Amino acid sequence: MVEMHEMVPGKRFDRYHELGQEAFGEKLGLWIVVPQQLVVEVSVNIVYMVTGGQSLKKFHDLVCPDCKHIKQTYFIMIFASVQFVLSQLPNFNSISGVSLAAAVMSFSYSTIAWSASVEKGKQENVEYGYPSSSTAGTVFGFLSALGDVAFAYAGHNVVLEIQATIPSTPEKPSKKPMWKGVVVAYIIVALCYFPVALIGYWAFGNSVQDNILLSLEKPTWLIAMANMMVVVHVIGSYQIYAMPVFDMLETMLVKRLYFSPGLMLRLIARSVYVALTMFIAITFPFFSGLLGFFGGLVFAPTTYFLPCVMWLAIYKPKVGSLSWFTNWVCIILGFLLMILAPIGGLRQIILDAKTYKFYS
């Protein structure tokens, strides 16, 4: 996608749907890309609402264990109140500081998570087998986990919008600094994910919580700080994924419904969107199930095989070449992921819903 951003001389594809229109045609490109990209970004925002609320609640419970019990619903609403304010920032450039803070917090709380797991040590009676006792449960758990992995690498959906903020000239095309950014980003992602996954599993086995910080209790001040770092991280990340939605929403309201552009439109449209994601997060706060379901259903196509289809449609590599073969492997694997992962995620949501009391 970084390479395709300026593949047509003198033209930049600043939006995912613009690249889709180049590959599939004006109308078909919109219908293929926009619905999927919207669901991706809305689903990420819903999951971030849930994560922010859970981490705020964990922070409160750690700092004040003797305080009165407060529903998770209220913590999600507190998290949403911050988003109501930040959503009024006009564009990607204006949230660069928030984005940087989110990246620093992500690396910091990941480091705290694995180092605290090392300090806590291997737990008594830890088990490393499958958490489910049935074959069906194991298979569904595996499928849901595939969706979790797909959800974890979601940056592809906003990469063109981010690259659009980088100045570009024929001598210094935007893809050069963007490539450096992508490489550094994935190195940081690896440094965040792998130690947490390996050390967390060593310490807690299959009983580890979906959010490992919920499995850790001590040292109290450190785990409380890590949970607040998670909050700062998802505050910034929410805005990164919401910004393209705001752009599409306001463009549609102005061009199709003839609303007047300006502060009032931005205030109402963006506030309604934040309120909608807050309501869904409060109603269905099933972190693991949502990851698996959305990860497979919409992240797999937009992240793993739709860019490959576009590459084949635009560049038309020679049949049997390495480029042609690699892209087709990604397309087939991505399609299987899209079909199978939501099944596991949906089952997890149903299981969680059986014991869940709404708005508790």
Short mmCIF file of C-alpha atoms in Angstrom, two decimals:
data_model
loop_
_atom_site.label_atom_id
_atom_site.label_comp_id
_atom_site.label_asym_id
_atom_site.label_seq_id
_atom_site.Cartn_x
_atom_site.Cartn_y
_atom_site.Cartn_z
CA MET A 1 0.00 0.00 0.00
CA VAL A 2 2.94 2.32 0.67
CA GLU A 3 4.24 1.56 -2.84
CA MET A 4 0.82 2.07 -4.45
CA HIS A 5 0.25 5.49 -2.81
CA GLU A 6 1.95 7.34 -5.71
CA MET A 7 2.08 4.72 -8.43
CA VAL A 8 0.33 7.05 -10.92
CA PRO A 9 2.69 9.95 -11.79
CA GLY A 10 1.43 13.26 -10.43
CA LYS A 11 -1.36 11.65 -8.39
CA ARG A 12 -1.56 10.58 -4.74
CA PHE A 13 -4.11 8.11 -3.39
CA ASP A 14 -4.72 9.69 0.01
CA ARG A 15 -7.65 7.44 0.92
CA TYR A 16 -8.11 3.68 0.84
CA HIS A 17 -11.25 4.01 -1.31
CA GLU A 18 -9.36 6.12 -3.88
CA LEU A 19 -6.95 3.24 -4.37
CA GLY A 20 -9.93 0.88 -4.63
CA GLN A 21 -11.46 3.07 -7.34
CA GLU A 22 -8.19 2.94 -9.32
CA ALA A 23 -8.13 -0.85 -9.08
CA PHE A 24 -11.84 -1.72 -9.51
CA GLY A 25 -13.45 1.32 -11.11
CA GLU A 26 -15.19 4.43 -9.76
CA LYS A 27 -18.39 2.85 -8.40
CA LEU A 28 -17.29 -0.73 -7.71
CA GLY A 29 -14.17 0.47 -5.91
CA LEU A 30 -16.27 2.52 -3.51
CA TRP A 31 -18.67 -0.35 -2.78
CA ILE A 32 -15.85 -2.83 -2.21
CA VAL A 33 -13.67 -0.67 0.04
CA VAL A 34 -15.78 1.88 1.93
CA PRO A 35 -18.20 -0.48 3.77
CA GLN A 36 -15.36 -2.73 4.90
CA GLN A 37 -13.11 0.14 5.94
CA LEU A 38 -15.94 1.75 7.89
CA VAL A 39 -16.72 -1.47 9.77
CA VAL A 40 -13.01 -1.91 10.54
CA GLU A 41 -12.64 1.57 11.99
CA VAL A 42 -15.93 1.51 13.89
CA SER A 43 -15.14 -1.93 15.35
CA VAL A 44 -11.69 -0.76 16.48
CA ASN A 45 -13.26 2.23 18.19
CA ILE A 46 -15.79 -0.01 19.96
CA VAL A 47 -13.03 -2.32 21.22
CA TYR A 48 -10.97 0.69 22.35
CA MET A 49 -13.99 1.98 24.28
CA VAL A 50 -14.24 -1.38 26.06
CA THR A 51 -10.48 -1.50 26.71
CA GLY A 52 -10.39 2.06 28.02
CA GLY A 53 -13.29 1.41 30.38
CA GLN A 54 -11.82 -1.87 31.67
CA SER A 55 -8.42 -0.30 32.32
CA LEU A 56 -9.94 2.72 34.09
CA LYS A 57 -11.93 0.36 36.31
CA LYS A 58 -8.84 -1.72 37.07
CA PHE A 59 -6.92 1.46 37.93
CA HIS A 60 -9.70 2.59 40.29
CA ASP A 61 -9.93 -0.83 41.98
CA LEU A 62 -6.15 -0.99 42.52
CA VAL A 63 -5.77 2.57 43.82
CA CYS A 64 -8.86 2.46 46.01
CA PRO A 65 -9.66 -1.18 46.93
CA ASP A 66 -11.99 -0.13 49.79
CA CYS A 67 -14.02 2.31 47.71
CA LYS A 68 -17.60 1.69 46.67
CA HIS A 69 -18.02 -0.60 43.64
CA ILE A 70 -18.57 1.35 40.43
CA LYS A 71 -20.03 -0.27 37.29
CA GLN A 72 -17.78 -0.72 34.28
CA THR A 73 -20.47 1.11 32.30
CA TYR A 74 -19.59 4.36 34.06
CA PHE A 75 -15.90 3.96 33.35
CA ILE A 76 -16.64 3.50 29.64
CA MET A 77 -18.67 6.71 29.81
CA ILE A 78 -15.76 8.52 31.49
CA PHE A 79 -13.44 7.31 28.71
CA ALA A 80 -15.98 8.44 26.09
CA SER A 81 -16.16 11.92 27.65
CA VAL A 82 -12.48 12.46 26.71
CA GLN A 83 -13.22 11.34 23.14
CA PHE A 84 -16.07 13.85 22.86
CA VAL A 85 -13.49 16.60 23.37
CA LEU A 86 -10.63 15.18 21.27
CA SER A 87 -12.94 14.32 18.37
CA GLN A 88 -13.27 18.05 17.65
CA LEU A 89 -9.61 18.24 16.54
CA PRO A 90 -9.81 18.86 12.77
CA ASN A 91 -7.36 16.40 11.16
CA PHE A 92 -4.47 13.89 11.46
CA ASN A 93 -1.83 16.60 11.84
CA SER A 94 -3.64 18.05 14.84
CA ILE A 95 -3.59 14.71 16.70
CA SER A 96 0.12 13.98 16.10
CA GLY A 97 0.96 14.78 19.74
CA VAL A 98 -1.82 12.49 20.99
CA SER A 99 -0.61 9.76 18.61
CA LEU A 100 2.99 10.05 19.86
CA ALA A 101 1.84 9.81 23.48
CA ALA A 102 -0.18 6.70 22.58
CA ALA A 103 2.87 5.03 21.00
CA VAL A 104 5.09 5.77 24.02
CA MET A 105 2.42 4.49 26.41
CA SER A 106 1.98 1.29 24.39
CA PHE A 107 5.66 0.43 24.62
CA SER A 108 5.76 1.39 28.31
CA TYR A 109 2.80 -0.67 29.52
CA SER A 110 3.92 -3.66 27.44
CA THR A 111 7.31 -3.51 29.16
CA ILE A 112 5.63 -3.26 32.57
CA ALA A 113 3.36 -6.23 31.71
CA TRP A 114 6.17 -8.65 30.87
CA SER A 115 8.59 -7.42 33.56
CA ALA A 116 5.87 -7.68 36.24
CA SER A 117 5.11 -11.20 34.98
CA VAL A 118 8.81 -12.10 35.41
CA GLU A 119 8.72 -10.66 38.94
CA LYS A 120 5.51 -12.56 39.76
CA GLY A 121 7.07 -15.77 38.48
CA LYS A 122 5.55 -19.02 37.36
CA GLN A 123 2.25 -19.58 39.18
CA GLU A 124 1.38 -22.70 41.14
CA ASN A 125 -0.51 -25.38 39.20
CA VAL A 126 0.00 -23.47 35.98
CA GLU A 127 -1.31 -25.32 32.92
CA TYR A 128 -0.08 -24.92 29.36
CA GLY A 129 -2.62 -27.13 27.59
CA TYR A 130 -5.77 -26.03 25.81
CA PRO A 131 -8.16 -24.19 28.15
CA SER A 132 -11.16 -26.02 26.69
CA SER A 133 -11.81 -29.63 27.67
CA SER A 134 -13.66 -30.47 24.43
CA THR A 135 -12.36 -30.81 20.89
CA ALA A 136 -15.04 -28.44 19.57
CA GLY A 137 -14.12 -25.81 22.18
CA THR A 138 -10.44 -26.11 21.25
CA VAL A 139 -11.18 -25.67 17.53
CA PHE A 140 -13.44 -22.66 18.11
CA GLY A 141 -10.84 -21.15 20.45
CA PHE A 142 -8.18 -21.59 17.76
CA LEU A 143 -10.38 -19.86 15.17
CA SER A 144 -11.11 -16.97 17.55
CA ALA A 145 -7.37 -16.63 18.25
CA LEU A 146 -6.72 -16.24 14.51
CA GLY A 147 -9.10 -13.29 14.57
CA ASP A 148 -7.23 -11.84 17.56
CA VAL A 149 -3.98 -11.98 15.57
CA ALA A 150 -5.65 -10.34 12.56
CA PHE A 151 -6.98 -7.56 14.80
CA ALA A 152 -3.51 -6.94 16.24
CA TYR A 153 -2.12 -5.75 12.88
CA ALA A 154 -4.72 -3.21 11.86
CA GLY A 155 -2.58 -0.27 10.81
CA HIS A 156 -2.94 -1.06 7.11
CA ASN A 157 -6.43 0.46 7.13
CA VAL A 158 -5.17 3.98 7.81
CA VAL A 159 -1.71 3.78 6.23
CA LEU A 160 -2.68 5.83 3.14
CA GLU A 161 -4.30 8.55 5.27
CA ILE A 162 -1.11 8.74 7.36
CA GLN A 163 1.16 8.76 4.31
CA ALA A 164 -0.95 11.59 2.86
CA THR A 165 0.37 13.88 5.63
CA ILE A 166 3.98 13.41 4.45
CA PRO A 167 5.28 15.99 1.90
CA SER A 168 6.24 14.44 -1.43
CA THR A 169 8.28 15.56 -4.44
CA PRO A 170 9.60 13.64 -7.47
CA GLU A 171 13.08 13.78 -5.93
CA LYS A 172 11.89 12.78 -2.44
CA PRO A 173 8.71 10.69 -2.73
CA SER A 174 6.69 10.12 0.44
CA LYS A 175 7.23 6.35 0.30
CA LYS A 176 10.87 6.67 1.43
CA PRO A 177 10.18 8.14 4.90
CA MET A 178 6.97 6.09 5.10
CA TRP A 179 8.90 2.85 4.56
CA LYS A 180 11.27 3.82 7.38
CA GLY A 181 8.26 4.54 9.59
CA VAL A 182 6.66 1.19 8.75
CA VAL A 183 9.86 -0.76 9.51
CA VAL A 184 10.37 1.05 12.84
CA ALA A 185 6.69 0.57 13.70
CA TYR A 186 6.84 -3.20 13.19
CA ILE A 187 10.06 -3.48 15.19
CA ILE A 188 8.32 -1.68 18.06
CA VAL A 189 5.24 -3.88 17.61
CA ALA A 190 7.44 -6.99 17.89
CA LEU A 191 9.16 -5.62 21.00
CA CYS A 192 5.73 -5.01 22.54
CA TYR A 193 3.93 -8.23 21.57
CA PHE A 194 6.45 -11.06 21.78
CA PRO A 195 7.78 -10.58 25.34
CA VAL A 196 4.24 -10.11 26.67
CA ALA A 197 2.97 -13.20 24.86
CA LEU A 198 5.84 -15.52 25.76
CA ILE A 199 6.53 -14.39 29.33
CA GLY A 200 2.85 -13.88 30.15
CA TYR A 201 2.04 -17.41 29.01
CA TRP A 202 5.02 -18.79 30.96
CA ALA A 203 3.79 -17.10 34.15
CA PHE A 204 0.02 -17.72 33.93
CA GLY A 205 -0.45 -20.46 31.34
CA ASN A 206 -3.92 -20.85 29.86
CA SER A 207 -5.55 -19.00 32.79
CA VAL A 208 -4.12 -15.63 31.70
CA GLN A 209 -6.74 -12.90 31.24
CA ASP A 210 -7.51 -11.46 27.78
CA ASN A 211 -5.83 -8.29 29.06
CA ILE A 212 -2.75 -9.52 30.94
CA LEU A 213 -2.74 -6.45 33.18
CA LEU A 214 -5.99 -7.77 34.71
CA SER A 215 -4.06 -10.90 35.79
CA LEU A 216 -1.42 -8.82 37.56
CA GLU A 217 -2.05 -7.26 40.97
CA LYS A 218 1.35 -6.36 42.45
CA PRO A 219 3.27 -4.16 42.75
CA THR A 220 0.03 -2.21 42.99
CA TRP A 221 1.44 1.20 42.03
CA LEU A 222 3.17 -0.21 38.93
CA ILE A 223 0.15 -2.14 37.65
CA ALA A 224 -2.09 0.86 38.32
CA MET A 225 0.30 3.05 36.30
CA ALA A 226 0.37 0.50 33.47
CA ASN A 227 -3.43 0.47 33.30
CA MET A 228 -3.47 4.26 33.08
CA MET A 229 -0.90 4.00 30.27
CA VAL A 230 -3.32 1.68 28.44
CA VAL A 231 -5.99 4.36 28.82
CA VAL A 232 -3.72 7.04 27.31
CA HIS A 233 -2.78 4.65 24.49
CA VAL A 234 -6.36 3.84 23.49
CA ILE A 235 -7.38 7.49 23.82
CA GLY A 236 -4.89 8.35 21.07
CA SER A 237 -5.53 5.23 19.01
CA TYR A 238 -9.28 5.82 19.04
CA GLN A 239 -8.73 9.17 17.34
CA ILE A 240 -6.42 7.69 14.68
CA TYR A 241 -9.13 5.24 13.60
CA ALA A 242 -12.00 7.68 14.05
CA MET A 243 -10.48 10.43 11.90
CA PRO A 244 -11.12 8.68 8.52
CA VAL A 245 -14.71 7.99 9.65
CA PHE A 246 -15.19 11.66 10.50
CA ASP A 247 -13.81 12.60 7.10
CA MET A 248 -16.18 10.26 5.22
CA LEU A 249 -19.16 11.19 7.41
CA GLU A 250 -18.74 14.94 6.99
CA THR A 251 -18.04 14.64 3.25
CA MET A 252 -21.26 12.66 2.80
CA LEU A 253 -23.31 15.14 4.86
CA VAL A 254 -21.97 18.09 2.85
CA LYS A 255 -22.06 16.60 -0.67
CA ARG A 256 -25.12 14.34 -0.47
CA LEU A 257 -27.34 16.00 2.14
CA TYR A 258 -26.13 19.59 1.51
CA PHE A 259 -25.20 20.42 5.10
CA SER A 260 -23.10 23.54 5.58
CA PRO A 261 -19.48 22.68 6.50
CA GLY A 262 -18.17 24.21 9.69
CA LEU A 263 -17.84 23.90 13.44
CA MET A 264 -21.50 23.06 14.11
CA LEU A 265 -21.50 20.16 11.62
CA ARG A 266 -18.27 18.80 13.09
CA LEU A 267 -19.57 19.14 16.65
CA ILE A 268 -22.82 17.30 16.00
CA ALA A 269 -21.61 14.61 13.55
CA ARG A 270 -18.55 13.61 15.56
CA SER A 271 -20.35 13.69 18.90
CA VAL A 272 -23.09 11.42 17.55
CA TYR A 273 -20.44 8.96 16.32
CA VAL A 274 -18.62 8.89 19.67
CA ALA A 275 -21.95 8.40 21.47
CA LEU A 276 -22.83 5.49 19.15
CA THR A 277 -19.54 3.64 19.75
CA MET A 278 -19.91 4.29 23.49
CA PHE A 279 -23.42 2.79 23.53
CA ILE A 280 -22.35 -0.35 21.66
CA ALA A 281 -19.29 -0.77 23.93
CA ILE A 282 -21.46 -0.46 27.04
CA THR A 283 -23.97 -2.95 25.66
CA PHE A 284 -21.46 -5.57 24.40
CA PRO A 285 -18.22 -5.26 26.42
CA PHE A 286 -16.89 -8.69 25.34
CA PHE A 287 -13.24 -7.88 24.66
CA SER A 288 -11.99 -11.29 23.49
CA GLY A 289 -15.05 -12.22 21.42
CA LEU A 290 -15.14 -8.82 19.71
CA LEU A 291 -11.47 -9.12 18.76
CA GLY A 292 -11.93 -12.55 17.19
CA PHE A 293 -15.18 -11.68 15.41
CA PHE A 294 -14.17 -8.33 13.92
CA GLY A 295 -10.58 -9.46 13.38
CA GLY A 296 -11.71 -12.16 11.00
CA LEU A 297 -14.78 -10.59 9.45
CA VAL A 298 -13.37 -7.22 8.35
CA PHE A 299 -9.69 -7.00 9.27
CA ALA A 300 -8.71 -10.04 7.20
CA PRO A 301 -10.01 -8.64 3.89
CA THR A 302 -8.92 -5.00 4.32
CA THR A 303 -5.56 -5.88 5.88
CA TYR A 304 -4.46 -9.16 4.33
CA PHE A 305 -5.94 -9.77 0.92
CA LEU A 306 -7.70 -6.69 -0.49
CA PRO A 307 -4.35 -4.84 -0.94
CA CYS A 308 -3.01 -7.95 -2.71
CA VAL A 309 -6.00 -8.02 -5.08
CA MET A 310 -5.41 -4.31 -5.83
CA TRP A 311 -1.73 -4.96 -6.48
CA LEU A 312 -2.58 -7.73 -8.98
CA ALA A 313 -5.27 -5.60 -10.64
CA ILE A 314 -3.07 -2.50 -11.02
CA TYR A 315 0.46 -3.84 -11.57
CA LYS A 316 -0.56 -7.08 -13.34
CA PRO A 317 2.61 -9.06 -12.49
CA LYS A 318 3.55 -11.95 -14.76
CA VAL A 319 1.67 -15.17 -14.00
CA GLY A 320 3.93 -17.50 -12.01
CA SER A 321 6.31 -14.73 -10.91
CA LEU A 322 7.28 -14.33 -7.25
CA SER A 323 5.04 -11.25 -6.90
CA TRP A 324 2.07 -13.06 -8.47
CA PHE A 325 2.57 -16.18 -6.35
CA THR A 326 3.11 -14.32 -3.05
CA ASN A 327 0.01 -12.19 -3.51
CA TRP A 328 -2.17 -15.19 -4.33
CA VAL A 329 -0.94 -17.04 -1.21
CA CYS A 330 -1.90 -13.99 0.90
CA ILE A 331 -5.29 -13.77 -0.82
CA ILE A 332 -6.12 -17.44 -0.16
CA LEU A 333 -4.93 -17.36 3.47
CA GLY A 334 -6.71 -14.05 4.09
CA PHE A 335 -9.96 -15.37 2.60
CA LEU A 336 -9.84 -18.49 4.81
CA LEU A 337 -9.18 -16.25 7.82
CA MET A 338 -12.20 -14.11 6.93
CA ILE A 339 -14.46 -17.18 6.78
CA LEU A 340 -13.19 -19.11 9.82
CA ALA A 341 -12.17 -16.56 12.49
CA PRO A 342 -15.60 -14.88 12.95
CA ILE A 343 -17.09 -18.30 13.80
CA GLY A 344 -14.83 -18.63 16.84
CA GLY A 345 -15.32 -15.00 17.84
CA LEU A 346 -19.11 -15.20 17.59
CA ARG A 347 -19.16 -18.36 19.73
CA GLN A 348 -17.07 -16.57 22.38
CA ILE A 349 -19.49 -13.62 22.39
CA ILE A 350 -22.45 -16.02 22.84
CA LEU A 351 -20.70 -17.81 25.73
CA ASP A 352 -19.85 -14.50 27.41
CA ALA A 353 -23.41 -13.21 26.92
CA LYS A 354 -24.87 -16.21 28.81
CA THR A 355 -23.31 -15.07 32.08
CA TYR A 356 -23.29 -11.32 31.43
CA LYS A 357 -25.73 -8.91 33.01
CA PHE A 358 -26.28 -5.99 30.64
CA TYR A 359 -25.17 -2.54 31.79
CA SER A 360 -23.59 -3.98 34.93
#
